[in-house]
CSV table of C-alpha atoms in Angstrom, one decimal:
chain,number,residue,atom,x,y,z
A,1,UNK,CA,54.2,121.4,113.3
A,2,UNK,CA,57.1,120.6,110.6
A,3,UNK,CA,55.8,119.1,107.0
A,4,UNK,CA,59.4,118.0,105.4
A,5,UNK,CA,59.2,116.8,101.4
A,6,UNK,CA,61.5,113.9,100.9
A,7,UNK,CA,62.9,113.8,97.1
A,8,UNK,CA,63.4,110.1,95.3
A,9,UNK,CA,65.3,109.6,92.5
A,10,UNK,CA,66.0,106.7,90.0
A,11,UNK,CA,68.1,107.0,87.3
A,12,UNK,CA,67.9,103.8,84.3
A,13,UNK,CA,70.7,103.3,81.4
A,14,UNK,CA,70.4,101.8,78.2
A,15,UNK,CA,72.3,99.7,76.4
A,16,UNK,CA,74.8,98.9,79.9
A,17,UNK,CA,77.5,99.4,78.0
A,18,UNK,CA,79.2,102.0,75.3
A,19,UNK,CA,80.7,100.4,72.6
A,20,UNK,CA,83.6,102.2,70.6
A,21,UNK,CA,85.4,101.8,67.5
A,22,UNK,CA,88.3,103.5,67.4
A,23,UNK,CA,89.7,102.2,63.4
A,24,UNK,CA,91.6,105.2,61.4
A,25,UNK,CA,88.6,107.4,60.5
A,26,UNK,CA,85.9,106.3,62.5
A,27,UNK,CA,84.0,108.5,64.8
A,28,UNK,CA,85.1,107.2,67.4
A,29,UNK,CA,82.1,108.2,69.7
A,30,UNK,CA,79.5,105.7,71.0
A,31,UNK,CA,76.3,106.8,73.6
A,32,UNK,CA,73.3,105.5,75.8
A,33,UNK,CA,69.9,106.6,77.3
A,34,UNK,CA,69.6,107.3,80.7
A,35,UNK,CA,66.0,107.3,81.9
A,36,UNK,CA,65.5,109.4,84.9
A,37,UNK,CA,62.5,109.1,87.2
A,38,UNK,CA,61.1,111.7,89.8
A,39,UNK,CA,57.7,109.9,91.3
A,40,UNK,CA,57.8,112.7,94.2
A,41,UNK,CA,53.9,114.6,94.3
A,42,UNK,CA,56.7,117.7,94.2
A,43,UNK,CA,59.2,119.3,91.2
A,44,UNK,CA,63.1,118.1,91.6
A,45,UNK,CA,65.7,119.8,89.9
A,46,UNK,CA,68.8,117.5,89.1
A,47,UNK,CA,72.1,118.1,89.2
A,48,UNK,CA,74.3,115.3,87.4
A,49,UNK,CA,77.7,114.8,87.5
A,50,UNK,CA,79.8,111.6,85.1
A,51,UNK,CA,83.3,110.1,86.2
A,52,UNK,CA,85.3,107.4,84.1
A,53,UNK,CA,87.9,105.4,84.8
A,54,UNK,CA,90.3,106.7,82.3
A,55,UNK,CA,89.2,110.1,82.2
A,56,UNK,CA,93.3,111.2,80.3
A,57,UNK,CA,91.2,109.2,77.6
A,58,UNK,CA,87.8,109.7,77.6
A,59,UNK,CA,85.3,112.5,76.9
A,60,UNK,CA,82.3,112.7,78.7
A,61,UNK,CA,79.0,115.2,77.2
A,62,UNK,CA,75.9,115.2,79.6
A,63,UNK,CA,73.6,118.1,80.5
A,64,UNK,CA,74.3,119.6,84.0
A,65,UNK,CA,70.6,119.8,85.3
A,66,UNK,CA,67.7,119.0,84.3
A,67,UNK,CA,64.2,119.6,86.0
A,68,UNK,CA,61.5,116.6,86.3
A,69,UNK,CA,58.2,117.5,87.2
A,70,UNK,CA,55.7,115.7,89.6
A,71,UNK,CA,55.6,111.6,88.5
A,72,UNK,CA,57.7,112.7,85.4
A,73,UNK,CA,60.2,110.3,83.6
A,74,UNK,CA,62.7,111.7,81.2
A,75,UNK,CA,65.6,110.7,79.4
A,76,UNK,CA,69.3,112.2,78.7
A,77,UNK,CA,71.7,111.5,76.2
A,78,UNK,CA,75.2,110.3,77.7
A,79,UNK,CA,78.0,110.4,74.5
A,80,UNK,CA,81.6,109.3,75.5
A,81,UNK,CA,84.4,109.8,72.6
A,82,UNK,CA,88.2,109.4,72.5
A,83,UNK,CA,90.5,109.5,69.6
A,84,UNK,CA,91.3,106.7,66.8
A,85,UNK,CA,93.8,104.0,67.8
A,86,UNK,CA,93.4,104.2,71.2
A,87,UNK,CA,94.2,101.3,72.4
A,88,UNK,CA,91.3,98.3,72.9
A,89,UNK,CA,90.4,97.9,76.7
A,90,UNK,CA,86.8,98.2,78.4
A,91,UNK,CA,87.1,100.9,81.1
A,92,UNK,CA,84.0,102.2,83.7
A,93,UNK,CA,81.6,105.2,83.9
A,94,UNK,CA,79.5,106.5,86.6
A,95,UNK,CA,77.0,108.3,85.8
A,96,UNK,CA,75.0,110.0,89.6
A,97,UNK,CA,71.9,112.4,89.7
A,98,UNK,CA,71.3,114.0,92.8
A,99,UNK,CA,68.4,115.7,94.2
A,100,UNK,CA,69.2,119.6,94.3
A,101,UNK,CA,65.5,121.7,94.9
A,102,UNK,CA,63.1,120.2,95.5
A,103,UNK,CA,59.2,122.1,94.8
A,104,UNK,CA,61.7,125.4,95.1
A,105,UNK,CA,63.3,124.4,98.6
A,106,UNK,CA,66.7,122.2,99.1
A,107,UNK,CA,65.7,119.1,99.9
A,108,UNK,CA,65.5,118.1,103.7
A,109,UNK,CA,67.3,114.5,103.1
A,110,UNK,CA,70.1,113.9,99.9
A,111,UNK,CA,68.8,111.5,97.6
A,112,UNK,CA,71.5,110.8,95.3
A,113,UNK,CA,71.1,107.8,92.5
A,114,UNK,CA,73.9,106.0,90.7
A,115,UNK,CA,74.6,103.9,87.7
A,116,UNK,CA,77.7,102.1,86.0
A,117,UNK,CA,78.3,100.7,83.3
A,118,UNK,CA,81.1,99.9,80.3
A,119,UNK,CA,82.8,101.5,77.9
A,120,UNK,CA,83.9,99.2,75.6
A,121,UNK,CA,87.5,100.1,72.6
A,122,UNK,CA,86.8,98.4,70.2
A,123,UNK,CA,89.7,96.6,68.1
A,124,UNK,CA,90.3,96.7,64.7
A,125,UNK,CA,93.3,95.6,63.1
A,126,UNK,CA,96.1,98.3,62.1
A,127,UNK,CA,97.7,95.9,59.5
A,128,UNK,CA,99.1,96.9,55.6
A,129,UNK,CA,101.2,95.0,53.5
A,130,UNK,CA,103.0,96.6,50.7
A,131,UNK,CA,105.2,95.3,48.4
A,132,UNK,CA,108.2,97.1,47.2
A,133,UNK,CA,110.8,96.2,44.3
A,134,UNK,CA,113.6,93.8,44.7
A,135,UNK,CA,116.9,95.7,45.3
A,136,UNK,CA,120.0,94.1,45.7
A,137,UNK,CA,123.3,96.4,46.5
A,138,UNK,CA,126.8,95.6,45.7
A,139,UNK,CA,130.1,97.0,46.9
A,140,UNK,CA,133.0,97.3,45.1
A,141,UNK,CA,136.6,98.0,46.4
A,142,UNK,CA,138.3,99.4,43.8
A,143,UNK,CA,142.4,98.3,44.6
A,144,UNK,CA,141.3,94.3,44.1
A,145,UNK,CA,140.0,93.2,40.6
A,146,UNK,CA,136.6,91.9,40.8
A,147,UNK,CA,134.1,90.1,38.5
A,148,UNK,CA,130.4,89.8,38.4
A,149,UNK,CA,128.0,88.3,36.3
A,150,UNK,CA,123.9,88.5,36.9
A,151,UNK,CA,121.8,85.6,35.9
């Protein structure tokens, strides 16, 4: 008789959205905590992958692989950064966790858990008012007689 060990995995996040300020001088970054749960009686190695709807403007930083012991919950931080003064908009972020090894062996089935969230690029006012001195420009044609009085 052959016994198979089937991996199971759960992933949850707090908060469910990431707010990123992008005003001039802001750090233009935000983060969320993902809790990864291993409800099995075996040690699992979990691989993480993150994708976004705007890969040209968002950079995602998270751990690639972690080892989770039997019955253990582990928190990982997912950091997202962008450029200052980027256009305000909501983007999506998907995080996938996949069991790649259980109890030292390749898993008998595929255990994947996904979570999705919104990355909010916050609005800011890029407005400044500068008062400049008043100036007048006068053009004079030298072939004509011209009188100019300024009161």
